[in-house]
Amino acid sequence: MFRCCLIPKCFKKKVGPDLQCPTCREQYTVESAGYGGRLKLVMKHENKNPIFTLFTESIQQLLESLNLCTDVRKTDETIEKLKAMLPIRVKFTFKSDKITTISKF
């Protein structure tokens, strides 16, 4: 979990230690900055094991499809529940080299 910018064009960019967005320069406080998440995912696909990084929107899509809490601030309990479900079969779509949608298969 990390603190992030809430401006839509910044796509939840991680803010620096000073709580300022490096993209748009929006300044936040501890109370006003958003929350974002990042998850490394190893997929078995066509006899390969590529590693993907999922960010907040994709993480929330996956968690919703698994009927799990989508609040990225509750990472510890969510990770434990995800571990208990492994392996998880998913379906996903790409746009360029990024996963744009992901859900339980």
mmCIF file of N, CA, C and O in Angstrom, residues 1-4 14 34-39 56 59 71-75 79:
data_model
loop_
_atom_site.group_PDB
_atom_site.id
_atom_site.type_symbol
_atom_site.label_atom_id
_atom_site.label_comp_id
_atom_site.label_asym_id
_atom_site.label_seq_id
_atom_site.Cartn_x
_atom_site.Cartn_y
_atom_site.Cartn_z
ATOM 1 N N MET A 1 0.838 -1.157 0.000
ATOM 2 C CA MET A 1 0.000 0.000 0.000
ATOM 3 C C MET A 1 0.899 1.241 0.000
ATOM 4 O O MET A 1 1.978 1.238 0.577
ATOM 5 N N PHE A 2 0.433 2.279 -0.678
ATOM 6 C CA PHE A 2 1.175 3.535 -0.697
ATOM 7 C C PHE A 2 0.196 4.695 -0.773
ATOM 8 O O PHE A 2 -0.972 4.516 -1.102
ATOM 9 N N ARG A 3 0.678 5.872 -0.449
ATOM 10 C CA ARG A 3 -0.140 7.082 -0.541
ATOM 11 C C ARG A 3 -0.029 7.591 -1.974
ATOM 12 O O ARG A 3 1.042 7.543 -2.583
ATOM 13 N N CYS A 4 -1.161 8.090 -2.513
ATOM 14 C CA CYS A 4 -1.172 8.440 -3.921
ATOM 15 C C CYS A 4 -1.929 9.725 -4.212
ATOM 16 O O CYS A 4 -2.684 10.228 -3.389
ATOM 17 N N LYS A 14 2.145 7.421 -7.059
ATOM 18 C CA LYS A 14 2.662 7.455 -5.697
ATOM 19 C C LYS A 14 3.226 8.841 -5.395
ATOM 20 O O LYS A 14 4.011 9.377 -6.174
ATOM 21 N N GLY A 34 -4.574 10.049 -1.151
ATOM 22 C CA GLY A 34 -5.297 8.798 -1.373
ATOM 23 C C GLY A 34 -4.450 7.595 -1.021
ATOM 24 O O GLY A 34 -3.292 7.722 -0.590
ATOM 25 N N TYR A 35 -5.021 6.429 -1.221
ATOM 26 C CA TYR A 35 -4.314 5.169 -1.005
ATOM 27 C C TYR A 35 -4.302 4.392 -2.310
ATOM 28 O O TYR A 35 -5.288 4.360 -3.025
ATOM 29 N N GLY A 36 -3.184 3.785 -2.583
ATOM 30 C CA GLY A 36 -3.053 2.947 -3.761
ATOM 31 C C GLY A 36 -2.355 1.655 -3.380
ATOM 32 O O GLY A 36 -1.814 1.527 -2.289
ATOM 33 N N GLY A 37 -2.369 0.712 -4.300
ATOM 34 C CA GLY A 37 -1.731 -0.562 -4.019
ATOM 35 C C GLY A 37 -1.002 -1.096 -5.235
ATOM 36 O O GLY A 37 -1.267 -0.696 -6.371
ATOM 37 N N ARG A 38 -0.075 -2.003 -4.976
ATOM 38 C CA ARG A 38 0.684 -2.661 -6.033
ATOM 39 C C ARG A 38 0.847 -4.117 -5.622
ATOM 40 O O ARG A 38 1.129 -4.419 -4.468
ATOM 41 N N LEU A 39 0.662 -5.007 -6.588
ATOM 42 C CA LEU A 39 0.736 -6.427 -6.314
ATOM 43 C C LEU A 39 1.475 -7.107 -7.451
ATOM 44 O O LEU A 39 1.129 -6.934 -8.621
ATOM 45 N N THR A 56 -3.742 -0.404 -8.361
ATOM 46 C CA THR A 56 -4.972 -0.270 -7.596
ATOM 47 C C THR A 56 -6.234 -0.723 -8.330
ATOM 48 O O THR A 56 -6.971 -1.564 -7.816
ATOM 49 N N ILE A 59 -6.182 -4.466 -8.999
ATOM 50 C CA ILE A 59 -6.261 -5.192 -7.726
ATOM 51 C C ILE A 59 -7.709 -5.204 -7.241
ATOM 52 O O ILE A 59 -8.233 -6.240 -6.833
ATOM 53 N N ASP A 71 -10.715 -2.589 0.021
ATOM 54 C CA ASP A 71 -10.059 -1.461 0.682
ATOM 55 C C ASP A 71 -8.567 -1.767 0.786
ATOM 56 O O ASP A 71 -8.152 -2.635 1.552
ATOM 57 N N VAL A 72 -7.739 -1.053 -0.008
ATOM 58 C CA VAL A 72 -6.302 -1.344 -0.047
ATOM 59 C C VAL A 72 -5.605 -1.043 1.280
ATOM 60 O O VAL A 72 -4.469 -1.443 1.488
ATOM 61 N N ARG A 73 -6.300 -0.369 2.200
ATOM 62 C CA ARG A 73 -5.711 -0.107 3.521
ATOM 63 C C ARG A 73 -5.757 -1.346 4.411
ATOM 64 O O ARG A 73 -5.070 -1.412 5.417
ATOM 65 N N LYS A 74 -6.549 -2.352 4.051
ATOM 66 C CA LYS A 74 -6.674 -3.575 4.853
ATOM 67 C C LYS A 74 -5.829 -4.688 4.232
ATOM 68 O O LYS A 74 -6.309 -5.791 3.979
ATOM 69 N N THR A 75 -4.576 -4.389 4.003
ATOM 70 C CA THR A 75 -3.717 -5.310 3.253
ATOM 71 C C THR A 75 -3.446 -6.622 3.958
ATOM 72 O O THR A 75 -3.457 -7.672 3.322
ATOM 73 N N ILE A 79 -4.362 -10.105 2.130
ATOM 74 C CA ILE A 79 -3.266 -10.962 1.645
ATOM 75 C C ILE A 79 -3.387 -12.368 2.217
ATOM 76 O O ILE A 79 -3.184 -13.352 1.501
#
